[in-house]
mmCIF file of C-alpha atoms in Angstrom:
data_model
loop_
_atom_site.group_PDB
_atom_site.id
_atom_site.type_symbol
_atom_site.label_atom_id
_atom_site.label_comp_id
_atom_site.label_asym_id
_atom_site.label_seq_id
_atom_site.Cartn_x
_atom_site.Cartn_y
_atom_site.Cartn_z
ATOM 1 C CA MET A 1050 0.101 0.067 -0.079
ATOM 2 C CA LEU A 1051 1.096 3.455 -1.028
ATOM 3 C CA THR A 1052 0.561 7.189 -0.405
ATOM 4 C CA LEU A 1053 0.688 9.601 -2.752
ATOM 5 C CA SER A 1054 -0.030 13.303 -1.608
ATOM 6 C CA ASN A 1055 0.564 16.427 -3.793
ATOM 7 C CA VAL A 1056 3.545 18.550 -2.923
ATOM 8 C CA HIS A 1057 3.234 21.021 -6.467
ATOM 9 C CA PRO A 1058 0.209 22.310 -7.839
ATOM 10 C CA THR A 1059 1.670 20.876 -11.073
ATOM 11 C CA PRO A 1060 1.958 16.908 -12.190
ATOM 12 C CA LEU A 1061 6.019 16.515 -12.169
ATOM 13 C CA ASP A 1062 7.410 12.916 -11.718
ATOM 14 C CA VAL A 1063 5.275 10.760 -9.526
ATOM 15 C CA GLU A 1064 7.899 8.929 -7.114
ATOM 16 C CA ILE A 1065 7.579 5.454 -6.569
ATOM 17 C CA ALA A 1066 9.222 2.725 -3.779
ATOM 18 C CA ILE A 1067 9.467 -0.590 -6.124
ATOM 19 C CA PRO A 1068 10.493 -3.368 -4.014
ATOM 20 C CA GLU A 1069 13.243 -4.866 -4.406
ATOM 21 C CA LEU A 1070 12.722 -8.618 -6.498
ATOM 22 C CA SER A 1071 12.886 -11.719 -4.924
ATOM 23 C CA PRO A 1072 11.518 -15.468 -5.368
ATOM 24 C CA ALA A 1073 7.660 -15.138 -4.513
ATOM 25 C CA VAL A 1074 6.708 -16.765 -1.051
ATOM 26 C CA GLU A 1075 3.314 -17.952 -0.358
ATOM 27 C CA GLN A 1076 1.377 -16.773 1.799
ATOM 28 C CA PRO A 1077 -1.774 -18.340 3.738
ATOM 29 C CA ALA A 1078 -5.141 -17.372 3.347
ATOM 30 C CA GLY A 1079 -6.592 -15.674 5.695
ATOM 31 C CA GLU A 1080 -7.148 -11.840 6.984
ATOM 32 C CA ALA A 1081 -7.475 -10.243 3.564
ATOM 33 C CA ILE A 1082 -6.259 -5.374 3.819
ATOM 34 C CA THR A 1083 -9.858 -1.471 1.545
ATOM 35 C CA THR A 1084 -33.856 5.208 2.530
ATOM 36 C CA LEU A 1085 -34.043 4.251 -0.286
ATOM 37 C CA LEU A 1086 -37.867 1.987 -1.867
ATOM 38 C CA THR A 1087 -38.589 -0.847 0.821
ATOM 39 C CA ALA A 1088 -36.957 -2.435 3.227
ATOM 40 C CA VAL A 1089 -35.520 -5.659 2.328
ATOM 41 C CA LYS A 1090 -36.670 -6.918 5.133
ATOM 42 C CA PRO A 1091 -37.884 -5.234 8.408
ATOM 43 C CA ILE A 1092 -35.297 -5.244 11.085
ATOM 44 C CA SER A 1093 -36.197 -4.659 14.080
ATOM 45 C CA SER A 1094 -33.751 -4.766 18.064
ATOM 46 C CA LYS A 1095 -33.845 -3.191 21.163
ATOM 47 C CA GLY A 1096 -32.352 -0.514 21.943
ATOM 48 C CA PRO A 1097 -30.806 0.410 25.821
ATOM 49 C CA ASP A 1098 -33.796 1.865 27.063
ATOM 50 C CA ASN A 1099 -35.995 -1.215 25.712
ATOM 51 C CA SER A 1100 -37.388 0.906 22.539
ATOM 52 C CA HIS A 1101 -37.210 -0.492 18.967
ATOM 53 C CA VAL A 1102 -34.639 0.486 16.521
ATOM 54 C CA ILE A 1103 -36.754 -0.467 13.043
ATOM 55 C CA ARG A 1104 -34.972 -0.514 9.512
ATOM 56 C CA SER A 1105 -38.059 -0.823 7.905
ATOM 57 C CA ASN A 1106 -38.517 2.283 5.102
ATOM 58 C CA GLY A 1107 -35.289 2.151 3.176
ATOM 59 C CA ARG A 1108 -32.500 -0.545 2.308
ATOM 60 C CA LEU A 1109 -29.507 2.173 2.731
ATOM 61 C CA ILE A 1110 -28.535 2.459 6.530
ATOM 62 C CA SER A 1111 -28.587 7.050 5.471
ATOM 63 C CA ASP A 1112 -32.005 7.023 5.179
ATOM 64 C CA GLY A 1113 -33.783 6.418 8.015
ATOM 65 C CA ILE A 1114 -31.881 4.505 11.295
ATOM 66 C CA ASN A 1115 -32.487 5.833 14.627
ATOM 67 C CA CYS A 1116 -28.439 6.060 15.008
ATOM 68 C CA GLY A 1117 -28.628 6.847 18.452
ATOM 69 C CA GLU A 1118 -29.327 3.533 20.295
ATOM 70 C CA ILE A 1119 -27.840 1.166 18.847
ATOM 71 C CA ILE A 1120 -26.928 -0.529 15.524
ATOM 72 C CA PRO A 1121 -29.665 -3.984 14.369
ATOM 73 C CA ASP A 1122 -28.757 -7.350 15.321
ATOM 74 C CA CYS A 1123 -27.836 -7.999 11.320
ATOM 75 C CA TYR A 1124 -24.772 -6.027 11.650
ATOM 76 C CA ILE A 1125 -23.624 -7.272 15.041
ATOM 77 C CA ARG A 1126 -20.320 -9.408 13.997
ATOM 78 C CA PRO A 1127 -19.596 -12.227 16.317
ATOM 79 C CA PRO A 1128 -17.530 -10.664 19.146
ATOM 80 C CA SER A 1129 -14.172 -12.358 17.957
ATOM 81 C CA GLU A 1130 -14.900 -10.730 14.720
ATOM 82 C CA ARG A 1131 -15.523 -7.455 15.654
ATOM 83 C CA PRO A 1132 -12.938 -4.903 15.206
ATOM 84 C CA LYS A 1133 -9.801 -4.610 17.769
ATOM 85 C CA LEU A 1134 3.226 3.151 4.050
ATOM 86 C CA LYS A 1135 5.198 4.228 1.895
ATOM 87 C CA GLU A 1136 4.986 7.929 0.450
ATOM 88 C CA ILE A 1137 4.356 8.808 -3.117
ATOM 89 C CA VAL A 1138 4.193 12.666 -3.942
ATOM 90 C CA ASN A 1139 3.315 14.677 -7.120
ATOM 91 C CA HIS A 1140 0.539 12.983 -8.117
ATOM 92 C CA GLY A 1141 -0.466 16.146 -10.238
ATOM 93 C CA VAL A 1142 -4.183 15.864 -9.712
ATOM 94 C CA HIS A 1143 -5.413 19.803 -8.519
ATOM 95 C CA GLU A 1144 -6.128 19.678 -5.043
ATOM 96 C CA THR A 1145 -9.512 22.340 -5.663
ATOM 97 C CA LEU A 1146 -10.729 18.555 -7.727
ATOM 98 C CA ILE A 1147 -10.192 16.834 -5.424
ATOM 99 C CA ARG A 1148 -11.800 18.633 -2.553
ATOM 100 C CA ARG A 1149 -15.140 19.036 -4.841
ATOM 101 C CA MET A 1150 -14.726 15.697 -5.889
ATOM 102 C CA VAL A 1151 -15.257 15.158 -2.026
ATOM 103 C CA GLU A 1152 -17.760 17.243 -2.028
ATOM 104 C CA VAL A 1153 -20.245 16.223 -4.291
ATOM 105 C CA ALA A 1154 -19.761 12.358 -3.064
ATOM 106 C CA ARG A 1155 -21.557 14.146 0.511
ATOM 107 C CA GLU A 1156 -24.299 16.162 -0.560
ATOM 108 C CA PHE A 1157 -25.030 12.397 -2.927
ATOM 109 C CA PHE A 1158 -24.967 10.790 0.570
ATOM 110 C CA THR A 1159 -27.285 13.602 1.926
ATOM 111 C CA MET A 1160 -29.619 14.932 -0.733
ATOM 112 C CA PRO A 1161 -32.956 13.640 -0.339
ATOM 113 C CA ALA A 1162 -33.536 10.126 -0.772
ATOM 114 C CA GLU A 1163 -36.089 10.652 -3.880
ATOM 115 C CA TYR A 1164 -33.259 12.869 -6.157
ATOM 116 C CA ARG A 1165 -31.268 8.848 -5.398
ATOM 117 C CA GLU A 1166 -33.655 6.073 -5.199
ATOM 118 C CA HIS A 1167 -33.844 4.933 -9.480
ATOM 119 C CA LEU A 1168 -30.518 4.612 -8.947
ATOM 120 C CA TYR A 1169 -30.442 1.186 -6.231
ATOM 121 C CA SER A 1170 -29.807 -1.974 -7.087
ATOM 122 C CA GLU A 1171 -28.428 -5.097 -5.995
ATOM 123 C CA ASP A 1172 -27.450 -6.812 -9.685
ATOM 124 C CA PRO A 1173 -23.713 -6.193 -9.687
ATOM 125 C CA SER A 1174 -23.258 -5.941 -13.363
ATOM 126 C CA ARG A 1175 -25.459 -2.955 -13.762
ATOM 127 C CA VAL A 1176 -22.808 -0.156 -14.501
ATOM 128 C CA VAL A 1177 -23.475 2.594 -12.207
ATOM 129 C CA ARG A 1178 -25.930 1.756 -8.372
ATOM 130 C CA LEU A 1179 -26.627 2.750 -5.241
ATOM 131 C CA SER A 1180 -26.157 0.615 -2.750
ATOM 132 C CA THR A 1181 -25.805 -0.450 0.934
ATOM 133 C CA SER A 1182 -22.751 -3.662 2.915
ATOM 134 C CA PHE A 1183 -20.932 -5.702 -0.473
ATOM 135 C CA ASN A 1184 -23.103 -8.356 -0.939
ATOM 136 C CA ILE A 1185 -26.264 -8.760 1.224
ATOM 137 C CA GLN A 1186 -27.757 -11.128 -0.799
ATOM 138 C CA ARG A 1187 -24.596 -13.616 0.681
ATOM 139 C CA GLU A 1188 -23.935 -11.888 3.307
ATOM 140 C CA ASN A 1189 -25.866 -13.298 6.717
ATOM 141 C CA VAL A 1190 -23.685 -9.661 8.631
ATOM 142 C CA PHE A 1191 -24.476 -6.647 7.126
ATOM 143 C CA ASN A 1192 -21.563 -3.828 6.781
ATOM 144 C CA TRP A 1193 -22.119 -0.683 7.409
ATOM 145 C CA ARG A 1194 -21.821 1.350 4.351
ATOM 146 C CA ASP A 1195 -23.794 2.600 1.776
ATOM 147 C CA PHE A 1196 -21.947 3.383 -2.235
ATOM 148 C CA LEU A 1197 -22.621 4.558 -5.324
ATOM 149 C CA ARG A 1198 -20.496 3.018 -7.757
ATOM 150 C CA HIS A 1199 -20.294 3.413 -11.543
ATOM 151 C CA HIS A 1200 -17.763 2.901 -14.667
ATOM 152 C CA CYS A 1201 -15.907 5.393 -16.039
ATOM 153 C CA TYR A 1202 -13.193 4.067 -19.022
ATOM 154 C CA PRO A 1203 -14.457 4.642 -21.634
ATOM 155 C CA LEU A 1204 -15.603 8.055 -20.736
ATOM 156 C CA GLU A 1205 -18.647 8.110 -23.281
ATOM 157 C CA ASP A 1206 -19.729 4.861 -22.824
ATOM 158 C CA TYR A 1207 -20.717 5.453 -19.197
ATOM 159 C CA ILE A 1208 -21.218 9.047 -18.297
ATOM 160 C CA ASP A 1209 -25.138 9.799 -19.488
ATOM 161 C CA TYR A 1210 -25.888 6.504 -17.102
ATOM 162 C CA TRP A 1211 -24.493 8.885 -13.755
ATOM 163 C CA PRO A 1212 -26.697 10.800 -11.359
ATOM 164 C CA THR A 1213 -27.703 13.995 -12.814
ATOM 165 C CA LYS A 1214 -27.496 15.537 -9.099
ATOM 166 C CA PRO A 1215 -25.926 17.763 -7.313
ATOM 167 C CA SER A 1216 -26.112 18.982 -10.738
ATOM 168 C CA ASP A 1217 -22.269 19.457 -10.975
ATOM 169 C CA TYR A 1218 -21.677 15.806 -10.234
ATOM 170 C CA ARG A 1219 -21.035 14.595 -13.391
ATOM 171 C CA GLU A 1220 -18.636 17.312 -14.476
ATOM 172 C CA VAL A 1221 -16.427 17.150 -11.320
ATOM 173 C CA ALA A 1222 -16.713 13.213 -11.160
ATOM 174 C CA SER A 1223 -15.180 12.899 -14.879
ATOM 175 C CA LYS A 1224 -12.019 15.329 -14.740
ATOM 176 C CA TYR A 1225 -10.924 13.369 -11.268
ATOM 177 C CA CYS A 1226 -11.596 10.125 -13.435
ATOM 178 C CA THR A 1227 -10.050 11.554 -16.464
ATOM 179 C CA GLU A 1228 -7.002 13.227 -14.242
ATOM 180 C CA VAL A 1229 -6.873 9.582 -11.960
ATOM 181 C CA ARG A 1230 -6.446 7.036 -14.986
ATOM 182 C CA ALA A 1231 -3.355 9.508 -16.645
ATOM 183 C CA LEU A 1232 -1.525 8.879 -13.170
ATOM 184 C CA THR A 1233 -3.089 5.150 -13.021
ATOM 185 C CA LEU A 1234 -1.261 4.235 -16.011
ATOM 186 C CA ARG A 1235 2.172 6.377 -15.165
ATOM 187 C CA LEU A 1236 1.855 4.048 -11.311
ATOM 188 C CA LEU A 1237 1.610 0.800 -13.992
ATOM 189 C CA GLU A 1238 4.289 1.579 -16.682
ATOM 190 C CA ALA A 1239 6.703 2.200 -13.241
ATOM 191 C CA ILE A 1240 5.642 -1.110 -11.854
ATOM 192 C CA SER A 1241 6.357 -2.906 -15.425
ATOM 193 C CA GLU A 1242 9.813 -1.511 -15.266
ATOM 194 C CA SER A 1243 10.181 -2.714 -11.381
ATOM 195 C CA LEU A 1244 9.711 -6.088 -12.704
ATOM 196 C CA GLY A 1245 11.950 -6.278 -15.743
ATOM 197 C CA LEU A 1246 9.168 -6.236 -18.070
ATOM 198 C CA GLU A 1247 8.833 -3.684 -20.333
ATOM 199 C CA PRO A 1248 7.523 -0.349 -19.615
ATOM 200 C CA ASP A 1249 4.120 -1.148 -21.339
ATOM 201 C CA PHE A 1250 4.017 -5.220 -20.449
ATOM 202 C CA LEU A 1251 0.989 -4.265 -17.819
ATOM 203 C CA ASN A 1252 -0.463 -1.772 -20.377
ATOM 204 C CA LYS A 1253 -1.640 -4.214 -22.903
ATOM 205 C CA VAL A 1254 -2.225 -7.332 -20.585
ATOM 206 C CA LEU A 1255 -4.966 -4.799 -19.732
ATOM 207 C CA GLY A 1256 -6.775 -5.065 -22.642
ATOM 208 C CA LYS A 1257 -8.509 -2.580 -23.708
ATOM 209 C CA HIS A 1258 -8.568 -1.889 -19.222
ATOM 210 C CA GLY A 1259 -12.275 -0.782 -17.173
ATOM 211 C CA GLN A 1260 -12.083 2.019 -14.519
ATOM 212 C CA HIS A 1261 -14.613 2.035 -11.752
ATOM 213 C CA MET A 1262 -15.543 4.623 -9.514
ATOM 214 C CA ALA A 1263 -17.038 4.387 -5.876
ATOM 215 C CA ILE A 1264 -18.281 6.752 -3.140
ATOM 216 C CA ASN A 1265 -17.984 5.042 -0.023
ATOM 217 C CA TYR A 1266 -20.604 6.177 2.183
ATOM 218 C CA TYR A 1267 -19.810 5.370 5.829
ATOM 219 C CA PRO A 1268 -22.419 7.041 8.575
ATOM 220 C CA ARG A 1269 -22.799 7.326 11.599
ATOM 221 C CA CYS A 1270 -22.105 3.913 13.858
ATOM 222 C CA PRO A 1271 -23.967 4.572 17.301
ATOM 223 C CA ASN A 1272 -22.193 0.939 18.254
ATOM 224 C CA PRO A 1273 -18.772 0.818 16.414
ATOM 225 C CA GLU A 1274 -17.048 -1.851 18.112
ATOM 226 C CA LEU A 1275 -20.275 -4.702 17.150
ATOM 227 C CA THR A 1276 -19.380 -4.619 12.991
ATOM 228 C CA TYR A 1277 -17.821 -2.413 10.557
ATOM 229 C CA GLY A 1278 -18.184 -1.063 7.903
ATOM 230 C CA LEU A 1279 -15.786 -3.267 5.484
ATOM 231 C CA PRO A 1280 -14.503 -6.560 6.823
ATOM 232 C CA SER A 1281 -11.238 -7.821 5.260
ATOM 233 C CA HIS A 1282 -10.442 -7.877 2.175
ATOM 234 C CA THR A 1283 -7.802 -7.421 -0.968
ATOM 235 C CA ASP A 1284 -9.262 -5.029 -3.989
ATOM 236 C CA PRO A 1285 -10.066 -7.791 -7.264
ATOM 237 C CA ASN A 1286 -9.237 -4.894 -9.755
ATOM 238 C CA ALA A 1287 -4.778 -4.379 -10.844
ATOM 239 C CA LEU A 1288 -4.388 -1.658 -9.397
ATOM 240 C CA THR A 1289 -6.610 0.818 -6.518
ATOM 241 C CA VAL A 1290 -6.083 4.735 -6.217
ATOM 242 C CA LEU A 1291 -8.187 5.515 -3.768
ATOM 243 C CA LEU A 1292 -9.657 8.890 -1.843
ATOM 244 C CA GLN A 1293 -9.733 9.515 2.187
ATOM 245 C CA GLU A 1294 -11.332 12.453 3.378
ATOM 246 C CA GLN A 1295 -9.972 13.650 6.564
ATOM 247 C CA ILE A 1296 -10.865 10.849 8.908
ATOM 248 C CA SER A 1297 -9.246 7.953 10.315
ATOM 249 C CA GLY A 1298 -10.960 4.876 9.392
ATOM 250 C CA LEU A 1299 -8.577 2.831 6.937
ATOM 251 C CA GLN A 1300 -6.742 -0.275 7.988
ATOM 252 C CA VAL A 1301 -4.277 -2.173 6.746
ATOM 253 C CA LEU A 1302 -3.010 -5.670 7.532
ATOM 254 C CA ASN A 1303 1.568 -5.804 8.038
ATOM 255 C CA ASN A 1304 2.829 -8.851 9.322
ATOM 256 C CA GLY A 1305 -0.533 -9.820 11.441
ATOM 257 C CA HIS A 1306 -0.301 -6.298 12.912
ATOM 258 C CA TRP A 1307 -4.083 -3.791 12.274
ATOM 259 C CA ILE A 1308 -1.980 -0.451 11.121
ATOM 260 C CA ALA A 1309 -4.023 2.625 10.834
ATOM 261 C CA VAL A 1310 -3.202 4.309 7.435
ATOM 262 C CA GLN A 1311 -3.889 8.325 8.227
ATOM 263 C CA PRO A 1312 -4.985 10.602 5.899
ATOM 264 C CA ILE A 1313 -3.091 12.879 4.600
ATOM 265 C CA PRO A 1314 -4.409 16.027 2.886
ATOM 266 C CA ASN A 1315 -4.341 16.026 -0.850
ATOM 267 C CA SER A 1316 -3.824 12.671 -1.798
ATOM 268 C CA PHE A 1317 -4.002 9.135 -2.407
ATOM 269 C CA VAL A 1318 -3.504 5.751 -0.912
ATOM 270 C CA VAL A 1319 -2.754 3.271 -4.212
ATOM 271 C CA ASN A 1320 -3.521 -0.730 -2.946
ATOM 272 C CA ILE A 1321 -2.163 -3.108 -5.010
ATOM 273 C CA GLY A 1322 -4.812 -5.682 -6.664
ATOM 274 C CA ASP A 1323 -5.153 -9.401 -7.363
ATOM 275 C CA GLN A 1324 -4.427 -8.720 -10.990
ATOM 276 C CA LEU A 1325 -1.407 -7.230 -9.830
ATOM 277 C CA GLN A 1326 -0.119 -10.076 -8.121
ATOM 278 C CA VAL A 1327 -1.433 -12.748 -10.333
ATOM 279 C CA LEU A 1328 0.793 -11.003 -12.978
ATOM 280 C CA SER A 1329 4.182 -10.383 -11.583
ATOM 281 C CA ASN A 1330 3.883 -14.447 -9.762
ATOM 282 C CA GLY A 1331 3.171 -12.977 -6.586
ATOM 283 C CA VAL A 1332 6.260 -10.821 -6.376
ATOM 284 C CA TYR A 1333 4.011 -7.482 -5.190
ATOM 285 C CA LYS A 1334 1.409 -8.489 -3.271
ATOM 286 C CA SER A 1335 -2.760 -7.163 -3.212
ATOM 287 C CA ALA A 1336 -2.898 -5.386 0.295
ATOM 288 C CA ILE A 1337 -5.391 -6.421 2.719
ATOM 289 C CA HIS A 1338 -7.333 -3.847 4.596
ATOM 290 C CA ARG A 1339 -10.681 -2.942 5.428
ATOM 291 C CA ALA A 1340 -12.681 0.246 6.984
ATOM 292 C CA LEU A 1341 -13.755 1.264 10.806
ATOM 293 C CA VAL A 1342 -16.338 2.459 11.192
ATOM 294 C CA ASN A 1343 -17.036 5.644 14.486
ATOM 295 C CA SER A 1344 -19.645 7.094 16.786
ATOM 296 C CA SER A 1345 -18.600 10.831 16.056
ATOM 297 C CA VAL A 1346 -19.010 11.710 12.365
ATOM 298 C CA SER A 1347 -19.658 10.133 8.341
ATOM 299 C CA ARG A 1348 -16.951 9.181 6.510
ATOM 300 C CA ILE A 1349 -15.899 9.124 2.727
ATOM 301 C CA SER A 1350 -13.734 7.445 0.713
ATOM 302 C CA ILE A 1351 -13.571 7.653 -3.402
ATOM 303 C CA PRO A 1352 -11.619 3.959 -5.223
ATOM 304 C CA THR A 1353 -10.811 4.300 -8.225
ATOM 305 C CA PHE A 1354 -10.006 0.609 -9.735
ATOM 306 C CA TYR A 1355 -8.654 0.012 -12.609
ATOM 307 C CA CYS A 1356 -9.057 -2.705 -13.875
ATOM 308 C CA PRO A 1357 -8.617 -5.089 -17.070
ATOM 309 C CA SER A 1358 -10.730 -5.889 -20.416
ATOM 310 C CA PRO A 1359 -13.374 -8.475 -19.140
ATOM 311 C CA ASP A 1360 -11.526 -10.388 -21.865
ATOM 312 C CA ALA A 1361 -8.339 -9.897 -21.054
ATOM 313 C CA VAL A 1362 -6.922 -12.804 -19.729
ATOM 314 C CA ILE A 1363 -4.731 -13.059 -17.332
ATOM 315 C CA GLU A 1364 -1.689 -15.293 -15.338
ATOM 316 C CA PRO A 1365 1.701 -14.858 -14.529
ATOM 317 C CA ALA A 1366 3.781 -12.633 -16.708
ATOM 318 C CA SER A 1367 6.171 -15.926 -18.474
ATOM 319 C CA PRO A 1368 9.415 -13.651 -17.968
ATOM 320 C CA LEU A 1369 9.073 -14.212 -14.173
ATOM 321 C CA ILE A 1370 8.456 -18.029 -14.463
ATOM 322 C CA ASP A 1371 11.398 -20.389 -14.089
ATOM 323 C CA PRO A 1372 12.559 -23.844 -12.372
ATOM 324 C CA ASP A 1373 12.885 -22.162 -9.306
ATOM 325 C CA ASN A 1374 9.594 -20.126 -9.533
ATOM 326 C CA PRO A 1375 6.955 -21.982 -10.897
ATOM 327 C CA ALA A 1376 3.426 -20.297 -12.000
ATOM 328 C CA ARG A 1377 1.734 -19.785 -9.057
ATOM 329 C CA TYR A 1378 -2.031 -18.915 -10.452
ATOM 330 C CA ARG A 1379 -3.734 -20.379 -12.993
ATOM 331 C CA LYS A 1380 -4.944 -18.652 -16.129
ATOM 332 C CA PHE A 1381 -8.663 -16.361 -16.658
ATOM 333 C CA THR A 1382 -10.213 -14.182 -17.794
ATOM 334 C CA TYR A 1383 -10.720 -11.114 -15.243
ATOM 335 C CA GLU A 1384 -14.716 -11.259 -16.452
ATOM 336 C CA GLU A 1385 -14.352 -15.072 -14.532
ATOM 337 C CA TYR A 1386 -12.380 -13.369 -11.939
ATOM 338 C CA TYR A 1387 -15.051 -10.415 -11.586
ATOM 339 C CA ASN A 1388 -17.853 -12.523 -11.218
ATOM 340 C CA LYS A 1389 -16.388 -14.978 -8.523
ATOM 341 C CA PHE A 1390 -15.600 -11.950 -6.913
ATOM 342 C CA TRP A 1391 -19.361 -10.834 -6.786
ATOM 343 C CA SER A 1392 -20.980 -14.235 -6.432
ATOM 344 C CA LYS A 1393 -19.918 -13.963 -2.710
ATOM 345 C CA SER A 1394 -19.401 -12.390 0.249
ATOM 346 C CA LEU A 1395 -16.147 -10.719 1.770
ATOM 347 C CA ASP A 1396 -16.380 -13.025 4.845
ATOM 348 C CA ASP A 1397 -15.507 -16.252 2.012
ATOM 349 C CA LYS A 1398 -12.354 -17.400 1.658
ATOM 350 C CA THR A 1399 -10.551 -14.300 -0.723
ATOM 351 C CA CYS A 1400 -10.962 -14.469 -4.334
ATOM 352 C CA LEU A 1401 -7.273 -15.236 -4.959
ATOM 353 C CA ASP A 1402 -7.514 -19.188 -3.680
ATOM 354 C CA TYR A 1403 -10.245 -20.392 -5.739
ATOM 355 C CA PHE A 1404 -6.992 -19.676 -9.091
ATOM 356 C CA THR A 1405 -4.406 -20.399 -6.962
ATOM 357 C CA VAL A 1406 -2.168 -23.356 -9.324
ATOM 358 C CA HIS A 1407 -2.580 -25.918 -5.718
ATOM 359 C CA ASP A 1408 -6.162 -24.952 -5.864
ATOM 360 C CA CYS A 1409 -7.995 -24.723 -8.825
ATOM 361 C CA GLN A 1410 -9.261 -27.793 -9.545
ATOM 362 C CA GLN A 1411 -10.450 -28.752 -6.160
ATOM 363 C CA VAL A 1412 -12.052 -26.101 -6.505
ATOM 364 C CA SER A 1413 -13.417 -26.305 -10.026
ATOM 365 C CA LYS A 1414 -15.446 -29.126 -8.223
ATOM 366 C CA ARG A 1415 -17.161 -27.640 -5.959
#
């Protein structure tokens, strides 16, 4: 995980810390690091004063739950599962645009529900959707998060589906997505070179490329010690560029310890995703991260997920494979991987485990 900060107002060369190349060492699977319509089902629980807290008039946490008492039972994790960077400078995205992106994101989640209820969907294949938790059709315990997610590249294919409110959302988000994509392409080139590959290797292997953006809204939670905004996971894409509001909540797993990633003004956190772990044959590791919530204020985070195109074929780069470092992952299309990721909950085994060479025959029988 890396943190990018904008020291200068104009784009300069990105300074990136490159890990030394060494044979991949397998890491065990386990802990992984980063009111609309009618409710799915009425939810009721007793508060401290024996009053009921009911989430019955909408799907989103932010639209109707009484955060002054206690969270519903369906968000409370078992006691054993409860919550218990390198910096890169000169990313080139102007601080005014960063500030405005956060502002329109917060405006979206605080405007009246009727302006956004048409966007609600539990279908992860939708190019624009508003939803809650992660995958409520698969989860036994929900996550304290609402989110808007939409595709961004090619921009002209998707912008007409984006929200029209706030009134300048499309203008701000399109500029932001374009600048973050330019930054991501520079990072991919540097990562390719760090692996001893041609500078354009990752650019080519990702096919036609894909880019998604999410706005995560973590409402104020009356009992943050009982639940997560998002539990531990890795990102399924290639590279994630995360914009955090200046409120702490992100944690990364490092040597068995959870480390808080404190927000730095006008900066980005960059996560390695599963696809880069596969392409590098394990030289780069997916960042295992999670999101906590708090009882004082709501929090916004805006990750940009840079992806292969659905038909891109992903496998370890052949120059990184030799008798001492055999391929650790099987060949697959990104569409196959993405569908598997959204078919499960974040509490299941990590998605990458389904695609390791030693596991693929066993998993294919399930």
